[in-house]
PDB file of C-alpha atoms and ligand atoms in Angstrom:
ATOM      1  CA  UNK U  23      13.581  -3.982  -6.648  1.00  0.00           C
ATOM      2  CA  UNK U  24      10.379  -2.658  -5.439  1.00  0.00           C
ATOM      3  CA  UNK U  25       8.522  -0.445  -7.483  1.00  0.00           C
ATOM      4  CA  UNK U  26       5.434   1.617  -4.970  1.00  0.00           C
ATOM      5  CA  UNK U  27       2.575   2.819  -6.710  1.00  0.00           C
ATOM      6  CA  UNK U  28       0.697   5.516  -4.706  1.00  0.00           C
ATOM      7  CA  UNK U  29      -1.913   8.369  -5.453  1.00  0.00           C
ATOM      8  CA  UNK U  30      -2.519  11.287  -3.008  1.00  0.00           C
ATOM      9  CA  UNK U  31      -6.032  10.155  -3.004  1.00  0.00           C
ATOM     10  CA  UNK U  32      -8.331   7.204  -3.919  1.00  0.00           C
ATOM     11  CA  UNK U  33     -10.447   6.436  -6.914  1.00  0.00           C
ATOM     12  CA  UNK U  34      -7.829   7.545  -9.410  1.00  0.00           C
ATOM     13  CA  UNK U  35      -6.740   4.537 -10.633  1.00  0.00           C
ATOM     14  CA  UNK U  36      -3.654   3.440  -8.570  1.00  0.00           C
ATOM     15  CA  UNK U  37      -4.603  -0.433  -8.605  1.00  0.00           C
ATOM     16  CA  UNK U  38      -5.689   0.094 -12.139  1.00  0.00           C
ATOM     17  CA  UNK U  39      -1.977   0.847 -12.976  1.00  0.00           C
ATOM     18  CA  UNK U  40      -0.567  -1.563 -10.536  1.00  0.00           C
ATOM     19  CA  UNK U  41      -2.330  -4.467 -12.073  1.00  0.00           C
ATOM     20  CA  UNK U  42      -1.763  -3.914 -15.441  1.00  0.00           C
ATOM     21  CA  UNK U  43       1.990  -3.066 -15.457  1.00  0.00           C
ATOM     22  CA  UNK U  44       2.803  -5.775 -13.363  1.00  0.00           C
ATOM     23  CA  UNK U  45       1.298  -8.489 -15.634  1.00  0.00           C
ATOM     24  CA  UNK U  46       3.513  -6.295 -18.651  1.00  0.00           C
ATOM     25  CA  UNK U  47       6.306  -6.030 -16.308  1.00  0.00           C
ATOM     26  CA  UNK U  48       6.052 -10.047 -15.166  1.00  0.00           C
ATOM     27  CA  UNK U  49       6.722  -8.347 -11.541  1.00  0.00           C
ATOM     28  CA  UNK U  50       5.243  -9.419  -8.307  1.00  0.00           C
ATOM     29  CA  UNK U  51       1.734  -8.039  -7.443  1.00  0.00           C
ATOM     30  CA  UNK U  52       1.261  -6.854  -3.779  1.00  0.00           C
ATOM     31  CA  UNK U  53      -1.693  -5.687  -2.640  1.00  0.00           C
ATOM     32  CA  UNK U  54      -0.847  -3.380   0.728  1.00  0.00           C
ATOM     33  CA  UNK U  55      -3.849  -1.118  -0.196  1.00  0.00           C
ATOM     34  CA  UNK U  56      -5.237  -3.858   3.092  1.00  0.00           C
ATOM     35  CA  UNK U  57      -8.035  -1.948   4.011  1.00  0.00           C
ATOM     36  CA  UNK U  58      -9.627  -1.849   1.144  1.00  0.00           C
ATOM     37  CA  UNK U  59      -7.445  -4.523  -0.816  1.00  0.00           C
ATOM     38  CA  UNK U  60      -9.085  -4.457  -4.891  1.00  0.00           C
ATOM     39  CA  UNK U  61      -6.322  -5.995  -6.791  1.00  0.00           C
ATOM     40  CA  UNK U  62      -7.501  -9.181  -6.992  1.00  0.00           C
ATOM     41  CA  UNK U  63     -10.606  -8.723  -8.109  1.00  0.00           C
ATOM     42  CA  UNK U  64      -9.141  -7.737 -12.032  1.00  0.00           C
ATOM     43  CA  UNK U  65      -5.859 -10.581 -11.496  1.00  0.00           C
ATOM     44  CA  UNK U  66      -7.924 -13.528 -10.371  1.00  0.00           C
ATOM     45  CA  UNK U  67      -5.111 -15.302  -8.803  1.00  0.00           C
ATOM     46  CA  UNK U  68      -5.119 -19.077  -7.972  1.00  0.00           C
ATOM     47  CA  UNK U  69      -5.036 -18.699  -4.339  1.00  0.00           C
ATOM     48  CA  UNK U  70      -1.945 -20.874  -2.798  1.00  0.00           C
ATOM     49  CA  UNK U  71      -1.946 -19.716   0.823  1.00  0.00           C
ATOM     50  CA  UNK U  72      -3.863 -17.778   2.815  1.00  0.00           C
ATOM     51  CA  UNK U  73      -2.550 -16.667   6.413  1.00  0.00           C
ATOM     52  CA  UNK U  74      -3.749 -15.015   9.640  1.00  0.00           C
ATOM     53  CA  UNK U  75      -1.899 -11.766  10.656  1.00  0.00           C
ATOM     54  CA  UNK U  76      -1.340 -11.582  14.583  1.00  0.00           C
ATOM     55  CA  UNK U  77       0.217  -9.053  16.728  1.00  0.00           C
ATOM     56  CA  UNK U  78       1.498  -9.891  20.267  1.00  0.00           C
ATOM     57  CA  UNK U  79      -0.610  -8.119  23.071  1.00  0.00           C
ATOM     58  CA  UNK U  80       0.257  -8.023  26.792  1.00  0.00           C
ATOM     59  CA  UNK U  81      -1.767  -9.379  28.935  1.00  0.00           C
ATOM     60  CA  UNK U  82      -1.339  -8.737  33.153  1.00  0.00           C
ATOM     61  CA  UNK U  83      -1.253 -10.952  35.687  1.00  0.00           C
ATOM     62  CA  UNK U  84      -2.820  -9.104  38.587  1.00  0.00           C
ATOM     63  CA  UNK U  85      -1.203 -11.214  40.995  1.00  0.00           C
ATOM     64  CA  UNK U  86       2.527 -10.586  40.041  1.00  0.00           C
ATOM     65  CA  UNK U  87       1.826  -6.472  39.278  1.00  0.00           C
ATOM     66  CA  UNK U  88       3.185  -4.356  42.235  1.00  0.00           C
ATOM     67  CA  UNK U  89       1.555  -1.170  40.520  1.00  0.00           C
ATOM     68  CA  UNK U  90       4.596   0.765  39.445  1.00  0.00           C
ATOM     69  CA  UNK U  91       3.557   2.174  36.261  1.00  0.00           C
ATOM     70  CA  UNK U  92       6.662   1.161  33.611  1.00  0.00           C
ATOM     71  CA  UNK U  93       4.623  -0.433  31.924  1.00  0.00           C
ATOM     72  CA  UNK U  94       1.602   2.686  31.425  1.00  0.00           C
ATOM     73  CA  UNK U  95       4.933   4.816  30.709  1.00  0.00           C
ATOM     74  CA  UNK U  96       6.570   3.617  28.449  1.00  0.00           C
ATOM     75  CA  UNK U  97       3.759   2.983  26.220  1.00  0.00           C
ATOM     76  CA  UNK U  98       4.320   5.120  23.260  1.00  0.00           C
ATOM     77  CA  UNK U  99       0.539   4.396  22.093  1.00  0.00           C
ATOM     78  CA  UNK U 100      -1.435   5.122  25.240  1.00  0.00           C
ATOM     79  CA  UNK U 101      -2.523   1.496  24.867  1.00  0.00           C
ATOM     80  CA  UNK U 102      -1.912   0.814  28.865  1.00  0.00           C
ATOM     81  CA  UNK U 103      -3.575   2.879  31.836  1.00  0.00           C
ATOM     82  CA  UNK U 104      -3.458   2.496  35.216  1.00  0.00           C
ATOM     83  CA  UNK U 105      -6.571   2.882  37.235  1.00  0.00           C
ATOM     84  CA  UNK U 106      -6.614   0.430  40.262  1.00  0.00           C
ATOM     85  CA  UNK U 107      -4.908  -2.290  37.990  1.00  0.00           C
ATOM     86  CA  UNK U 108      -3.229  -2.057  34.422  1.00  0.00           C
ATOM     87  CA  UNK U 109      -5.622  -1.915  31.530  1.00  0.00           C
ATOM     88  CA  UNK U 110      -5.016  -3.180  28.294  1.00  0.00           C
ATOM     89  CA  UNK U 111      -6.456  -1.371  24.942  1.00  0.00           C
ATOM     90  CA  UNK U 112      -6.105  -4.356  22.550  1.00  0.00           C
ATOM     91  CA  UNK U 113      -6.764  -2.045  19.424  1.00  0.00           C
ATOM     92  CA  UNK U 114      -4.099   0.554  20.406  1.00  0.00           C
ATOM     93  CA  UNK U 115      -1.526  -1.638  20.826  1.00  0.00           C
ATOM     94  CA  UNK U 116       1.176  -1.785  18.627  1.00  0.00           C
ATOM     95  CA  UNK U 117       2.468  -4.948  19.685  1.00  0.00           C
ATOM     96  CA  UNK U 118       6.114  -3.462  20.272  1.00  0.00           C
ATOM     97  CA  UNK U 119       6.951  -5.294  23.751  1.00  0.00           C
ATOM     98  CA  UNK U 120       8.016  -2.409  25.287  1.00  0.00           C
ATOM     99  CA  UNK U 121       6.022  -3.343  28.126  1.00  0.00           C
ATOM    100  CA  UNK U 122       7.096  -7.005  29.010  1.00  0.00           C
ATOM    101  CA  UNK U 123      10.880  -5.660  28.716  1.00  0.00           C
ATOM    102  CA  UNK U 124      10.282  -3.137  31.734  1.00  0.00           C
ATOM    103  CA  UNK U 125       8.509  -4.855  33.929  1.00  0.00           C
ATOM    104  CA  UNK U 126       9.935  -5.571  36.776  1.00  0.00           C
ATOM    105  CA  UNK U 127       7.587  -8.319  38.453  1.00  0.00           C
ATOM    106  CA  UNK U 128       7.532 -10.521  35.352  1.00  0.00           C
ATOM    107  CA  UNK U 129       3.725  -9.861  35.517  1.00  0.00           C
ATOM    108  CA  UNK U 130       3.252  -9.338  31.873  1.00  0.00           C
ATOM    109  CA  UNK U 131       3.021 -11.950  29.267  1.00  0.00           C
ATOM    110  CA  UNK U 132       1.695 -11.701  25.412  1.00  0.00           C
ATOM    111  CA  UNK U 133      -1.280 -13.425  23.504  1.00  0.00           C
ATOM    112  CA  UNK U 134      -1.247 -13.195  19.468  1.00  0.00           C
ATOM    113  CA  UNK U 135      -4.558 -11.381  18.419  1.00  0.00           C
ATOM    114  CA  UNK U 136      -5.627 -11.355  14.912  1.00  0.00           C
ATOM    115  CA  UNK U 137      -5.880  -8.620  12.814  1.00  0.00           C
ATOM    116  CA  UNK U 138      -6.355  -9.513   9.370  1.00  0.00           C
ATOM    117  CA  UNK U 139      -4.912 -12.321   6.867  1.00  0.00           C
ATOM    118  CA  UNK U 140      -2.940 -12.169   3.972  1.00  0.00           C
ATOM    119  CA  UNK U 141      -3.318 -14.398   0.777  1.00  0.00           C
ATOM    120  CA  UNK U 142      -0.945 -15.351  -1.527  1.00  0.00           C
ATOM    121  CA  UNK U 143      -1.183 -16.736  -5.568  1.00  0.00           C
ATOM    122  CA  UNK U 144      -0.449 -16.568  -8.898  1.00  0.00           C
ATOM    123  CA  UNK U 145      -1.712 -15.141 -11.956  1.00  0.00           C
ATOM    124  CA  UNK U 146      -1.632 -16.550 -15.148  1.00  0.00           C
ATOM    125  CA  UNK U 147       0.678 -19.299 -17.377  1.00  0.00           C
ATOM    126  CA  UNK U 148       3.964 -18.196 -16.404  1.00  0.00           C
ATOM    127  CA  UNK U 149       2.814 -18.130 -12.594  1.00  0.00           C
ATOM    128  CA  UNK U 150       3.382 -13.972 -12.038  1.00  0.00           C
ATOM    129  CA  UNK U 151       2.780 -14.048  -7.821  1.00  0.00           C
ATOM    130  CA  UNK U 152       0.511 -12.535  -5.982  1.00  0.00           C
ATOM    131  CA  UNK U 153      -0.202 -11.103  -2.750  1.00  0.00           C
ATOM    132  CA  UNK U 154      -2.677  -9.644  -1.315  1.00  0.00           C
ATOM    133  CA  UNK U 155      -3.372  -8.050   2.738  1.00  0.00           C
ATOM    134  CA  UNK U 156      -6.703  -7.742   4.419  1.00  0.00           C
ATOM    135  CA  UNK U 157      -7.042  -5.728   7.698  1.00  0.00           C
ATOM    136  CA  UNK U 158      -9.934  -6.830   9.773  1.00  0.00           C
ATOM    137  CA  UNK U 159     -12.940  -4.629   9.954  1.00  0.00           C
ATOM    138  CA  UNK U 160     -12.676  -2.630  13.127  1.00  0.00           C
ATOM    139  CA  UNK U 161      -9.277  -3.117  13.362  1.00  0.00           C
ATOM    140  CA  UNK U 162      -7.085   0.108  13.575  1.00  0.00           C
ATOM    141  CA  UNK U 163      -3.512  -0.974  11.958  1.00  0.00           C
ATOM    142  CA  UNK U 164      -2.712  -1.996   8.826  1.00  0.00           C
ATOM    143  CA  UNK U 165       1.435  -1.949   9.529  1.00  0.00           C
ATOM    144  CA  UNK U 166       1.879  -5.138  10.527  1.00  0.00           C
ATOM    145  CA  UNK U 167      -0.218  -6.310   7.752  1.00  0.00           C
ATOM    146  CA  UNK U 168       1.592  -4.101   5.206  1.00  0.00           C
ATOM    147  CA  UNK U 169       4.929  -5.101   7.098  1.00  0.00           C
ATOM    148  CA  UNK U 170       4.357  -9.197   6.342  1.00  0.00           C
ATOM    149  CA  UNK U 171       3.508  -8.887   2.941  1.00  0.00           C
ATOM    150  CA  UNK U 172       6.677  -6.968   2.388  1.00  0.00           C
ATOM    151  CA  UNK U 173       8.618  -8.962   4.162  1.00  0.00           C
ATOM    152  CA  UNK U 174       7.923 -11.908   1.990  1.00  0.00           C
ATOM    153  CA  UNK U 175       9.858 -10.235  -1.171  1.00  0.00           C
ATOM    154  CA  UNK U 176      13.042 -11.096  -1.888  1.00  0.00           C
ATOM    155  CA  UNK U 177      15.226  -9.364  -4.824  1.00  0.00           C
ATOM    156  CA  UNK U 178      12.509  -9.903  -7.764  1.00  0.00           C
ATOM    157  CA  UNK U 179      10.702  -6.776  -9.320  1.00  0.00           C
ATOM    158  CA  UNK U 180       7.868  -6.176  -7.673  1.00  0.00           C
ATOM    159  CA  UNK U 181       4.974  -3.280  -7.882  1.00  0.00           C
ATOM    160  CA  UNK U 182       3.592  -2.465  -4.201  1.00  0.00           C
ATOM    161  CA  UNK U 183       0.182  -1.674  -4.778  1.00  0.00           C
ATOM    162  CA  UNK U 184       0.219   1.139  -1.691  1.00  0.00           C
ATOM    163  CA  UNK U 185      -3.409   2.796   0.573  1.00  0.00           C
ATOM    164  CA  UNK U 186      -4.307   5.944  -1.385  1.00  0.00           C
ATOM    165  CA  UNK U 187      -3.188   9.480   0.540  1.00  0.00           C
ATOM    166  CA  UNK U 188      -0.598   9.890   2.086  1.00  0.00           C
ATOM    167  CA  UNK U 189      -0.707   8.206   5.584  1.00  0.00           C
ATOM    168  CA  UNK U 190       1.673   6.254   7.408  1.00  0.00           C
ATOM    169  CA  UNK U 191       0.373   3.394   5.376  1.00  0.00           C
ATOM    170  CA  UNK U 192       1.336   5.122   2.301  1.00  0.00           C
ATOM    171  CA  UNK U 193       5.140   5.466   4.408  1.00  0.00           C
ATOM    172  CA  UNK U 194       4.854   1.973   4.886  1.00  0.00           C
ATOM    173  CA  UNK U 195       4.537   0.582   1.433  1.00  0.00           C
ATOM    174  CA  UNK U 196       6.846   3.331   0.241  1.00  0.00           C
ATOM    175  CA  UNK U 197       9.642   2.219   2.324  1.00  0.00           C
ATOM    176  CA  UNK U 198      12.601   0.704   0.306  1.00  0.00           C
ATOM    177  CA  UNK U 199      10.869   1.325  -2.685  1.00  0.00           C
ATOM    178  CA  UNK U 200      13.488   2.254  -5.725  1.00  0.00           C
ATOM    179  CA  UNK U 201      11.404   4.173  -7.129  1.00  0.00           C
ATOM    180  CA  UNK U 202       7.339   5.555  -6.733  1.00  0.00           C
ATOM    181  CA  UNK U 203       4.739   5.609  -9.507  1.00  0.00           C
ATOM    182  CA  UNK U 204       2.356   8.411  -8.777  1.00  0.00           C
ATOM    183  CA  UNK U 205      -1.292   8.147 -10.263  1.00  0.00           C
ATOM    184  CA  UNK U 206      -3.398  10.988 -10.360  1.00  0.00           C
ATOM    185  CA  UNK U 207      -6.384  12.856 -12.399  1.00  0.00           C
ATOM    186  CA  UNK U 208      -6.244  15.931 -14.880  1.00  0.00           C
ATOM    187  CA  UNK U 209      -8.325  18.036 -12.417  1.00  0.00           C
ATOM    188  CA  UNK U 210      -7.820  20.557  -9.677  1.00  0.00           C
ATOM    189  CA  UNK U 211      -8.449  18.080  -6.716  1.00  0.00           C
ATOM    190  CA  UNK U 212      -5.678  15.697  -8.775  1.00  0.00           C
ATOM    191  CA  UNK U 213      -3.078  18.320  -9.001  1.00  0.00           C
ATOM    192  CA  UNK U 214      -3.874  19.311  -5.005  1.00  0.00           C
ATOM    193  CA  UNK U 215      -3.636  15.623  -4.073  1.00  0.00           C
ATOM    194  CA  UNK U 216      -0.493  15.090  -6.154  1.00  0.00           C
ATOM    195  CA  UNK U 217       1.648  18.155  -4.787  1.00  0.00           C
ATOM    196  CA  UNK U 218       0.954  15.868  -1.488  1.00  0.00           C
ATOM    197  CA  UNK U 219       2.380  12.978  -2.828  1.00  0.00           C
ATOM    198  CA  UNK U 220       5.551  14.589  -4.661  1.00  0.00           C
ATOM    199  CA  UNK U 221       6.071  16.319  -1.109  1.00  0.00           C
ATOM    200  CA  UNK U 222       6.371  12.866   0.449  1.00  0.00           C
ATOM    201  CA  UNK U 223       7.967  10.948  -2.192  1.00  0.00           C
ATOM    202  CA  UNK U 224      10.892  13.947  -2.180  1.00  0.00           C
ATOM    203  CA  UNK U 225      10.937  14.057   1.176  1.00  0.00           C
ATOM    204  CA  UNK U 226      11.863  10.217   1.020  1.00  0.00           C
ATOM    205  CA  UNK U 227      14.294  10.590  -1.545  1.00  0.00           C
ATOM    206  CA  UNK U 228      12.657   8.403  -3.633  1.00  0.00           C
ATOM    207  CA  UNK U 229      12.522   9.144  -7.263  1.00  0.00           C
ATOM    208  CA  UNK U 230       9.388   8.886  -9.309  1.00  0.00           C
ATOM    209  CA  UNK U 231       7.379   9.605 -12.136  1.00  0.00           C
ATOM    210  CA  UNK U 232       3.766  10.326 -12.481  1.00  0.00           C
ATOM    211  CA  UNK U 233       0.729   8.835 -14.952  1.00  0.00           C
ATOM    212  CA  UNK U 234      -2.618  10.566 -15.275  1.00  0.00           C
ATOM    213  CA  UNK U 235      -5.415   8.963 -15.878  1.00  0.00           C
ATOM    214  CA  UNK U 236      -8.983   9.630 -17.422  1.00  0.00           C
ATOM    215  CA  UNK U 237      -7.547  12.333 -19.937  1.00  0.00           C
ATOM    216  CA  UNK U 238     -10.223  13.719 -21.776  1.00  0.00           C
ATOM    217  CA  UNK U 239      -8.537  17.171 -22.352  1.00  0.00           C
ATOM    218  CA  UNK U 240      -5.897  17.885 -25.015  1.00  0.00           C
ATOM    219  CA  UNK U 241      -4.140  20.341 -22.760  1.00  0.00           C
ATOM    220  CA  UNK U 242      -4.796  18.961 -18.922  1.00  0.00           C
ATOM    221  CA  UNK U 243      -2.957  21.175 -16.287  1.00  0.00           C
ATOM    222  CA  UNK U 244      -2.096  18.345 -14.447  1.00  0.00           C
ATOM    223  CA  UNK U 245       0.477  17.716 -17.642  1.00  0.00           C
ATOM    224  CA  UNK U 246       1.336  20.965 -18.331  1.00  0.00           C
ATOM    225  CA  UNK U 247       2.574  21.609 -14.795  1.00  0.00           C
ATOM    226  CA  UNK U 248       4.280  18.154 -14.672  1.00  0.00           C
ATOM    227  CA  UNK U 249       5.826  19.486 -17.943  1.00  0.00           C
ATOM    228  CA  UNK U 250       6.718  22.970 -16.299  1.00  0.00           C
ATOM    229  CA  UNK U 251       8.172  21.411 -13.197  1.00  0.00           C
ATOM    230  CA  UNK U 252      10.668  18.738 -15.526  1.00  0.00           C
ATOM    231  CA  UNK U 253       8.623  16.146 -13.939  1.00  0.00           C
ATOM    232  CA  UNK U 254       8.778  12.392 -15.331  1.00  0.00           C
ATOM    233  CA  UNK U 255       5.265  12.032 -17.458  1.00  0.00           C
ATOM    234  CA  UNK U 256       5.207   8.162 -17.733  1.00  0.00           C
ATOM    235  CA  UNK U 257       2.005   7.858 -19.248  1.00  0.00           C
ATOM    236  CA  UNK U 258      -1.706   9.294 -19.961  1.00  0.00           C
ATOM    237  CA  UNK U 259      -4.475   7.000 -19.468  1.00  0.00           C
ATOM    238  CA  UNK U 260      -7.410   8.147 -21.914  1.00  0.00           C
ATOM    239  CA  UNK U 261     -10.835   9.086 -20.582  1.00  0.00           C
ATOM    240  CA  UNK U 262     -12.306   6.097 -21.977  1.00  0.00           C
ATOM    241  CA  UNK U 263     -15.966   3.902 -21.849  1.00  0.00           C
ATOM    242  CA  UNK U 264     -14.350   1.060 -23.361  1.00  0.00           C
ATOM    243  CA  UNK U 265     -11.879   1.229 -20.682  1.00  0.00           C
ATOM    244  CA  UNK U 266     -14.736   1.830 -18.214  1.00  0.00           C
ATOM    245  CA  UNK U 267     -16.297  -1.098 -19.030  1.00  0.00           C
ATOM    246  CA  UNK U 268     -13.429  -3.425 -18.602  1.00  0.00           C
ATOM    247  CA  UNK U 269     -12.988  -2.182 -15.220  1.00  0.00           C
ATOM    248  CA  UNK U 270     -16.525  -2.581 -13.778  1.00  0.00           C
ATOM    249  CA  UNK U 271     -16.378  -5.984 -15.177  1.00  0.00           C
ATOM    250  CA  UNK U 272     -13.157  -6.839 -13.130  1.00  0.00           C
ATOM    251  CA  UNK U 273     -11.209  -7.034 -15.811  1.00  0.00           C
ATOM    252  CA  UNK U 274      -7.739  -5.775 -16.959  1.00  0.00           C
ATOM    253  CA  UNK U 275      -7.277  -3.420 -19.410  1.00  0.00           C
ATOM    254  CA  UNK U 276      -4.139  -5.583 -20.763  1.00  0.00           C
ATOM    255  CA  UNK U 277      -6.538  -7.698 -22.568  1.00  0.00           C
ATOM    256  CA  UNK U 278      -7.295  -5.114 -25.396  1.00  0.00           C
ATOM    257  CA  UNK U 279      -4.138  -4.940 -27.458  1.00  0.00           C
ATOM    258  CA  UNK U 280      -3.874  -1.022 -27.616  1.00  0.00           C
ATOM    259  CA  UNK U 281      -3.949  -0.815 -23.414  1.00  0.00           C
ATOM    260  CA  UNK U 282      -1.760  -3.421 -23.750  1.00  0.00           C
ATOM    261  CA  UNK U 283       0.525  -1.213 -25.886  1.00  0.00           C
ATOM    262  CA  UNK U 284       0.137   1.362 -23.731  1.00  0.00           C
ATOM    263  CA  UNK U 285       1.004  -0.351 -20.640  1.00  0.00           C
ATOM    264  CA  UNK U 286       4.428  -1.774 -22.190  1.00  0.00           C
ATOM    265  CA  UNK U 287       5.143   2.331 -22.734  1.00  0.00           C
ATOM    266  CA  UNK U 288       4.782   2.888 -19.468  1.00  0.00           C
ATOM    267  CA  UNK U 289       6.896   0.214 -18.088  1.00  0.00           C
ATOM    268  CA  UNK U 290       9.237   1.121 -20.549  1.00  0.00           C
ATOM    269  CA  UNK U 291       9.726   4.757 -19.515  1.00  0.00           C
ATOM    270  CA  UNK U 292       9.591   3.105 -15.565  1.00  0.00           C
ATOM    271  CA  UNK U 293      12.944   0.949 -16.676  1.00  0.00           C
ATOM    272  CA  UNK U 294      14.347   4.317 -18.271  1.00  0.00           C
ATOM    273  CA  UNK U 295      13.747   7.026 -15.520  1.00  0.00           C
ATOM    274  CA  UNK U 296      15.025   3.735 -13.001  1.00  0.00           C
ATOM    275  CA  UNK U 297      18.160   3.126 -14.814  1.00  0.00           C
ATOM    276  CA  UNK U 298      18.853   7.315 -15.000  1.00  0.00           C
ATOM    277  CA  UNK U 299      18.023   7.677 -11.485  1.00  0.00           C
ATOM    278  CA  UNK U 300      20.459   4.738 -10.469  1.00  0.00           C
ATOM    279  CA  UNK U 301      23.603   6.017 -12.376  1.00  0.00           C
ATOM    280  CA  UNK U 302      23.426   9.371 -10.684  1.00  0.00           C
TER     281      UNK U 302
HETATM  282  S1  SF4 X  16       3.318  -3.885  23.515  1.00  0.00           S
HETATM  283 FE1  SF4 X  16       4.026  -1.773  23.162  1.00  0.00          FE
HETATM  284  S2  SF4 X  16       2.249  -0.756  22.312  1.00  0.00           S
HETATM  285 FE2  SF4 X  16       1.496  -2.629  23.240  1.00  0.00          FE
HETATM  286  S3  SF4 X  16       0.877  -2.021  25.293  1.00  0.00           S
HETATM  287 FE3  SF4 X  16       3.005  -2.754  25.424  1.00  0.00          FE
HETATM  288  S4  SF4 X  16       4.262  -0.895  25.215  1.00  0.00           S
HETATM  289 FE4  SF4 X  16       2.190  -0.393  24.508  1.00  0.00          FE
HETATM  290  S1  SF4 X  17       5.288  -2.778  34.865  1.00  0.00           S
HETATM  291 FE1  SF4 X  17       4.558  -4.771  35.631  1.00  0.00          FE
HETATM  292  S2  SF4 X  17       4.456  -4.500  37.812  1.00  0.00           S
HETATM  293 FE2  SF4 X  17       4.610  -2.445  36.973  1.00  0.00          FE
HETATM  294  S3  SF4 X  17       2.460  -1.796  36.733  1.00  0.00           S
HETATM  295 FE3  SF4 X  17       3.074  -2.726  34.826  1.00  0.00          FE
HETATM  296  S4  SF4 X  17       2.413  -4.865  34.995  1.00  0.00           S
HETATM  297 FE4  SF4 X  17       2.431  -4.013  37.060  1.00  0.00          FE
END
């Protein structure tokens, strides 16, 4: 059961929420935020493994290519031109084999290239796992990345810690996710970047529910219009310092007893809206 937490745009809090409901939740961490992984940072994790990511590139042998071209097009990703011989952009390719399939000469061949590394832990006495993806700097695509940590999960609850926006990353950690927590912000640009998110989590068929964070107003309109629209409010996240200060310090909230509180609420309404959504 994988639960995605996503926010149509960064700094409102997504990991914040991630972190903490999965240590009140005892659920599987993963960090697939990879290019700018922060998770970690508040769990701590005793690191267990720590991986390379590699994606298969072509490379051409000159001497076997008889210049047809099925190779430049069938590239989907422009990652293959032809100008005098077949040139490879590393960074553009996807790694799909598409390539090596049509060639007729046998002339193309793949080398793994590294693109970031993935690490994986666990948090705490009870051993809650961890894991965490790192693109590269430079590097172009998380997917892959995104794709192995995902691929690691089996059955157990687990709370996908997804990019902010709403990017094919964002698609990425969303997919077979049961249901989506949204984070946003009681202001304008939080409402604007939350309509984005809805769109996409609707337009997936994915049901979800939506916690605001840094309230400071009794009467936010990022809650009144989730209360106009019937949307699921799972939680408000006060506009806090104490709550500030844990966070610069790297630490999570779920070590004051009242966030801790207010954590278990919000997993508790996640179980509720998961278990109406499923008996539709
Ligand atoms: S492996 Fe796929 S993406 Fe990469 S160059 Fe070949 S066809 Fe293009
Ligand atoms: S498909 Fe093979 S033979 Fe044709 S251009 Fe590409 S590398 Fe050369």
């Amino acid at each position: 059961m994988k639960i995605a937490v996503i926010s149509g745009k960064g700094g409102t809090g997504k990991t914040t929420v991630a972190t903490n409901l999965a240590t009140v939740m005892k659920a599987t961490y993963v960090d697939c935020d990879v290019e700018e992984p922060n998770g970690f940072i508040f769990l701590k994790p005793d690191i267990k493994e720590s991986l390379d990511v590699t994606i298969p590139v072509p490379t051409i042998d000159t001497d076997k290519c008889n210049h047809c071209k099925a190779c430049v097009d069938i590239c989907q990703f422009n990652a293959l031109i032809h100008v005098d011989k077949v040139m490879v952009f590393e960074k553009l390719c996807h790694g799909c084999g598409a390539c090596q399939a049509v060639c007729p000469t046998l002339a193309i061949t793949e080398e793994e290239r590294p693109i970031g590394r993935i690490q994986i832990g666990t948090y705490g006495e009870e051993g809650m796992a961890c894991l965490s993806g790192t693109l590269n700097l430079t590097e172009p695509m998380a997917g892959p990345i995104i794709s192995q940590l995902k691929g690691r999960l089996g059955q157990e609850t687990s709370l996908i810690d997804c990019s902010p926006g709403t990017s094919c990353n964002v698609v990425k950690g969303l997919l077979d996710a049961t249901y989506a927590i949204l984070v946003t912000e009681p202001t304008a640009f939080g409402l604007h970047d939350l309509l984005l998110a809805i769109d996409l989590v609707e337009q997936m068929s994915i049901p979800f529910g939506i916690v605001i964070n840094r309230v400071h107003e009794s009467h936010n309109q990022v809650s009144l219009y989730c209360k106009s629209k019937g949307y699921t409010l799972l939680g408000e996240i006060p506009y806090d310092r104490q709550i500030a200060t844990l966070y610069s310090n790297g630490e999570l909230l779920v070590r004051q007893s009242q966030y801790k509180a207010m954590f278990h609420e919000i997993a508790d309404g996640v179980k509720e809206a998961m278990a109406c959504s499923s008996s539709l």
